């Protein structure tokens, strides 16, 4: 009988097919029952052969040809002599008390990875959003717990936007911590203040393991690292420092050329000049000669880029001292601000030359986070977003 062959493929190992319901295209409903002579009481492990009663339960199973299969299982209750109470027979492949098979749930998790949005998952698996969320995040939490480990040796921390401001709410930020060595997301925390970070992270053990923390020039993150990682040195992110003058340079340039993005000088000013040809450089300096303030900003910007091409901690240290000394002569308020920042982050900036660590990976993951948010998985809750992100960057 073809039905029986199909049933062997469709049904769970212990079940015997009793009937099928055709639905016009194929079979999506199977009636089945267990045929065992004896079952064992789950409470006291006493075997029983005495059937008390039975009833039909409907259990969802993984889809066949795009259609969810329904199993109508006659489940028997047996008498237990010891407990003096009936117990329901278990069916392998279906967890106790559940109305779906284990492979249905596995299929759902697969679909969540595979499908672009939850609406298609919902349609494909014929279930509610609530059910999908529950299954998905239970699973993510489980694998998260299984893979949790103490603070690693070298971490990076950065922030990104979680929810944009709406009429009745402010913009929400999350802090993202990554493990440099294992190249994965370590933790995601709501907020970006020292208090918020400490409240969420105090449970993780091994703070003394941390030797290096990379970050942008963020005072809260620096305070957090100093307070919580007694053996750590902070590394200021090279790209962040090297780009510090770009917005100012752009602003000053706009005052002259207007906000025309096509203006060729816009790009040229921001590019590192050591990659430019002699003639391009000439063009830049010809333009800059009419604007001494911008010329000075430009030269300091180039100075920062040159600084990061230095190899060796000692040479970098001497150069940074020299640079900040010369900056004190400048009449530009922007350069005085820059100088104060460089002095305030002096050791952290130099730490790069010892470790060569940057925050580039965190920023890469931040872009990944943006994609995840775009996939419209409806992050109503931060916890769901956190799990999703940690698993995507594992
Ligand atoms: Zn019992």
PDB file of C-alpha atoms and ligand atoms in Angstrom, residues 40-48 79-87, ligand 1:
ATOM      1  CA  UNK A  40       6.015   2.521  32.044  1.00  0.00           C
ATOM      2  CA  UNK A  41       4.704   5.063  34.557  1.00  0.00           C
ATOM      3  CA  UNK A  42       6.800   8.258  34.226  1.00  0.00           C
ATOM      4  CA  UNK A  43       6.504   8.996  37.952  1.00  0.00           C
ATOM      5  CA  UNK A  44       7.508   5.663  39.513  1.00  0.00           C
ATOM      6  CA  UNK A  45       8.694   3.549  36.568  1.00  0.00           C
ATOM      7  CA  UNK A  46       6.203   0.757  37.276  1.00  0.00           C
ATOM      8  CA  UNK A  47       5.209  -1.073  34.072  1.00  0.00           C
ATOM      9  CA  UNK A  48       1.521  -1.260  33.290  1.00  0.00           C
ATOM     10  CA  UNK A  79      -3.360   2.580  35.169  1.00  0.00           C
ATOM     11  CA  UNK A  80      -0.422   2.659  37.536  1.00  0.00           C
ATOM     12  CA  UNK A  81      -0.802   0.203  40.368  1.00  0.00           C
ATOM     13  CA  UNK A  82       1.683   1.974  42.599  1.00  0.00           C
ATOM     14  CA  UNK A  83       0.539   5.590  42.105  1.00  0.00           C
ATOM     15  CA  UNK A  84      -3.112   4.609  41.877  1.00  0.00           C
ATOM     16  CA  UNK A  85      -3.456   7.159  39.114  1.00  0.00           C
ATOM     17  CA  UNK A  86      -3.619   6.926  35.340  1.00  0.00           C
ATOM     18  CA  UNK A  87      -0.746   8.210  33.217  1.00  0.00           C
TER      19      UNK A  87
HETATM   20 ZN1  LIG B   1       3.341   5.262  38.973  1.00  0.00          ZN
END
